[in-house]
Amino acid sequence: MLPRYVSILNKHMKAVNEWHRPMMRAVHNLIITIIYAEDYFSLHAKNESFRALIDHLLQLIGEPTLINKIRPDTKNMESLLVDATLIVFSILVYEPDALDYMKQRNAADTFRKLSAVPSETIVLNSYMLLACTMSDNDIQTSQDDLPKLLSNTMSLLEKNIRIRHEASHNQNINPENADRSILQLVETLKSLAFHDQIKAEVVSKGLIPVLYDYYEKLYGLSKEVLLECIWTLSFNEQIAQQLRDHAQLLHSLQSIPRIVDPNLQQNTIRRSHSYSSLRNSGFTVSNEATSNGMRKMADG
């Protein structure tokens, strides 16, 4: 079905700046279908149709007529369309061939622009994707990007940990949304931790005690991913010295080679990004208007 989806997009992407609501709903439905087919991504990651799909999706989330109408509540059609497309990319970054191609296409530039929109949901996805797709050249030409990304990610992580804590005694807060946001943010930190500039920033800002505090408050997969982030940071000698003040954390770091199954972890993260996002989006995937739109789009 992938070639069919790409052929549908081939017909309509040239006029993306003229799309009306029915077309947006139809494309959104198509993208949701692609998300549900994530288990087949690995089978197609090297073929031309898959690369064409990535090109179309990058064009979509880079379209100014959509970006300029993104709203904080992410409930209008433009916001939903961009958010769903970012969910696809948040799964694709775990496919090495897809990630390499995204880097070739300078996807980081697009994600950087989306990190400034008014929707926190879209910003969280954009941060994680930006951290994963930045090349060495991106880092050299934008020296301020990494420290700013680190600072913003830490602030949002603190905020969402607080929200998750408040969810235990506030029925108006959805804990699943907070958990998903926290996982995205610690993934972003894990990707950033590989850069020497980030290690230096962690030292200069004295962030190890802060990260340790976050680690103590997290649980499950988010706690595991943050531990791996700290383990990566520990290859900096100054950070390693600071970690010696936290005996319990050191003990956990020493157990990393035994507890981490990369394939299991990545599959768990992938499903968190896709199905949790759909479940919490509040958007009905299948309805008559969307189905009619899909048929019209396929017919051209």
Short mmCIF file of C-alpha atoms in Angstrom, two decimals, residues 72-209:
data_model
loop_
_atom_site.label_atom_id
_atom_site.label_comp_id
_atom_site.label_asym_id
_atom_site.label_seq_id
_atom_site.Cartn_x
_atom_site.Cartn_y
_atom_site.Cartn_z
CA PRO A 72 -1.99 26.20 21.32
CA ASP A 73 -4.76 23.66 21.90
CA THR A 74 -3.78 21.68 18.75
CA LYS A 75 -7.46 21.12 17.92
CA ASN A 76 -7.84 22.84 14.57
CA MET A 77 -7.21 20.84 11.40
CA GLU A 78 -3.86 22.47 10.57
CA SER A 79 -2.52 21.65 14.04
CA LEU A 80 -3.81 18.07 13.93
CA LEU A 81 -2.26 17.51 10.51
CA VAL A 82 1.18 18.74 11.56
CA ASP A 83 1.00 16.84 14.85
CA ALA A 84 0.10 13.56 13.14
CA THR A 85 2.94 14.00 10.65
CA LEU A 86 5.42 14.56 13.47
CA ILE A 87 4.22 11.32 15.07
CA VAL A 88 5.24 9.50 11.88
CA PHE A 89 8.69 11.08 12.08
CA SER A 90 9.00 10.24 15.79
CA ILE A 91 8.68 6.58 14.75
CA LEU A 92 10.91 6.89 11.67
CA VAL A 93 13.91 8.13 13.67
CA TYR A 94 14.26 4.56 14.99
CA GLU A 95 14.80 3.28 11.45
CA PRO A 96 18.51 3.93 10.64
CA ASP A 97 17.95 4.25 6.89
CA ALA A 98 15.05 6.65 7.36
CA LEU A 99 17.03 8.71 9.88
CA ASP A 100 19.99 8.95 7.50
CA TYR A 101 17.72 10.13 4.72
CA MET A 102 16.06 12.70 6.98
CA LYS A 103 19.52 14.08 7.76
CA GLN A 104 20.36 14.19 4.04
CA ARG A 105 17.20 16.21 3.49
CA ASN A 106 18.18 18.69 6.24
CA ALA A 107 15.05 17.83 8.21
CA ALA A 108 16.51 19.58 11.27
CA ASP A 109 15.78 22.95 9.64
CA THR A 110 12.08 22.12 9.49
CA PHE A 111 11.94 20.77 13.03
CA ARG A 112 13.76 23.86 14.29
CA LYS A 113 11.05 26.11 12.85
CA LEU A 114 8.30 23.99 14.40
CA SER A 115 9.94 24.23 17.82
CA ALA A 116 8.77 27.85 17.96
CA VAL A 117 5.04 27.30 17.30
CA PRO A 118 2.44 27.94 20.06
CA SER A 119 1.45 24.26 20.51
CA GLU A 120 3.40 22.50 23.28
CA THR A 121 2.49 19.09 21.85
CA ILE A 122 4.11 19.97 18.53
CA VAL A 123 7.07 21.63 20.25
CA LEU A 124 7.80 18.49 22.29
CA ASN A 125 7.89 16.34 19.17
CA SER A 126 9.98 18.94 17.36
CA TYR A 127 12.57 19.07 20.15
CA MET A 128 13.04 15.31 20.09
CA LEU A 129 13.26 15.20 16.30
CA LEU A 130 15.61 18.17 16.15
CA ALA A 131 17.95 16.52 18.66
CA CYS A 132 17.95 13.32 16.59
CA THR A 133 18.49 14.89 13.17
CA MET A 134 21.01 17.67 13.80
CA SER A 135 24.22 17.08 11.85
CA ASP A 136 27.72 18.19 12.81
CA ASN A 137 27.35 21.00 10.29
CA ASP A 138 24.10 22.13 11.93
CA ILE A 139 25.88 22.30 15.27
CA GLN A 140 28.85 24.23 13.88
CA THR A 141 26.69 26.80 12.08
CA SER A 142 24.20 27.28 14.94
CA GLN A 143 26.26 27.42 18.11
CA ASP A 144 23.34 28.65 20.22
CA ASP A 145 20.93 25.88 19.20
CA LEU A 146 22.14 23.15 21.56
CA PRO A 147 22.27 25.21 24.79
CA LYS A 148 18.86 26.71 24.01
CA LEU A 149 17.43 23.29 23.23
CA LEU A 150 18.86 21.88 26.46
CA SER A 151 17.48 24.74 28.54
CA ASN A 152 14.01 24.53 27.02
CA THR A 153 13.92 20.75 27.35
CA MET A 154 14.93 20.88 31.01
CA SER A 155 12.27 23.50 31.74
CA LEU A 156 9.54 21.50 30.04
CA LEU A 157 10.65 18.31 31.78
CA GLU A 158 10.42 19.99 35.17
CA LYS A 159 6.96 21.29 34.27
CA ASN A 160 5.66 17.90 33.13
CA ILE A 161 7.08 16.06 36.13
CA ARG A 162 5.17 18.51 38.31
CA ILE A 163 2.01 18.00 36.25
CA ARG A 164 2.39 14.22 36.53
CA HIS A 165 2.68 14.52 40.31
CA GLU A 166 -0.42 16.72 40.45
CA ALA A 167 -2.37 14.15 38.39
CA SER A 168 -2.50 11.83 41.41
CA HIS A 169 -4.93 14.20 43.15
CA ASN A 170 -6.42 16.12 40.21
CA GLN A 171 -8.86 14.21 38.00
CA ASN A 172 -8.75 16.94 35.37
CA ILE A 173 -5.16 16.03 34.48
CA ASN A 174 -4.56 13.12 32.10
CA PRO A 175 -1.52 11.23 33.48
CA GLU A 176 -0.98 9.40 30.17
CA ASN A 177 -0.41 12.69 28.36
CA ALA A 178 2.09 13.76 31.01
CA ASP A 179 3.87 10.40 30.84
CA ARG A 180 4.17 10.65 27.07
CA SER A 181 5.53 14.20 27.27
CA ILE A 182 8.08 13.16 29.89
CA LEU A 183 9.25 10.26 27.73
CA GLN A 184 9.68 12.55 24.72
CA LEU A 185 11.68 15.01 26.78
CA VAL A 186 14.06 12.45 28.31
CA GLU A 187 14.56 11.04 24.81
CA THR A 188 15.53 14.51 23.68
CA LEU A 189 18.02 14.76 26.53
CA LYS A 190 19.44 11.36 25.66
CA SER A 191 20.04 12.44 22.06
CA LEU A 192 21.59 15.73 23.16
CA ALA A 193 23.90 14.02 25.66
CA PHE A 194 26.19 12.73 22.91
CA HIS A 195 27.38 16.24 22.02
CA ASP A 196 30.46 17.65 23.76
CA GLN A 197 28.87 21.10 23.79
CA ILE A 198 25.98 19.73 25.83
CA LYS A 199 28.32 18.02 28.28
CA ALA A 200 30.13 21.34 28.77
CA GLU A 201 26.79 23.08 29.28
CA VAL A 202 25.74 20.51 31.89
CA VAL A 203 28.97 21.20 33.77
CA SER A 204 28.79 24.99 33.52
CA LYS A 205 25.13 25.12 34.59
CA GLY A 206 25.57 22.57 37.38
CA LEU A 207 22.77 20.37 36.05
CA ILE A 208 23.80 16.99 37.47
CA PRO A 209 21.95 17.53 40.79
#
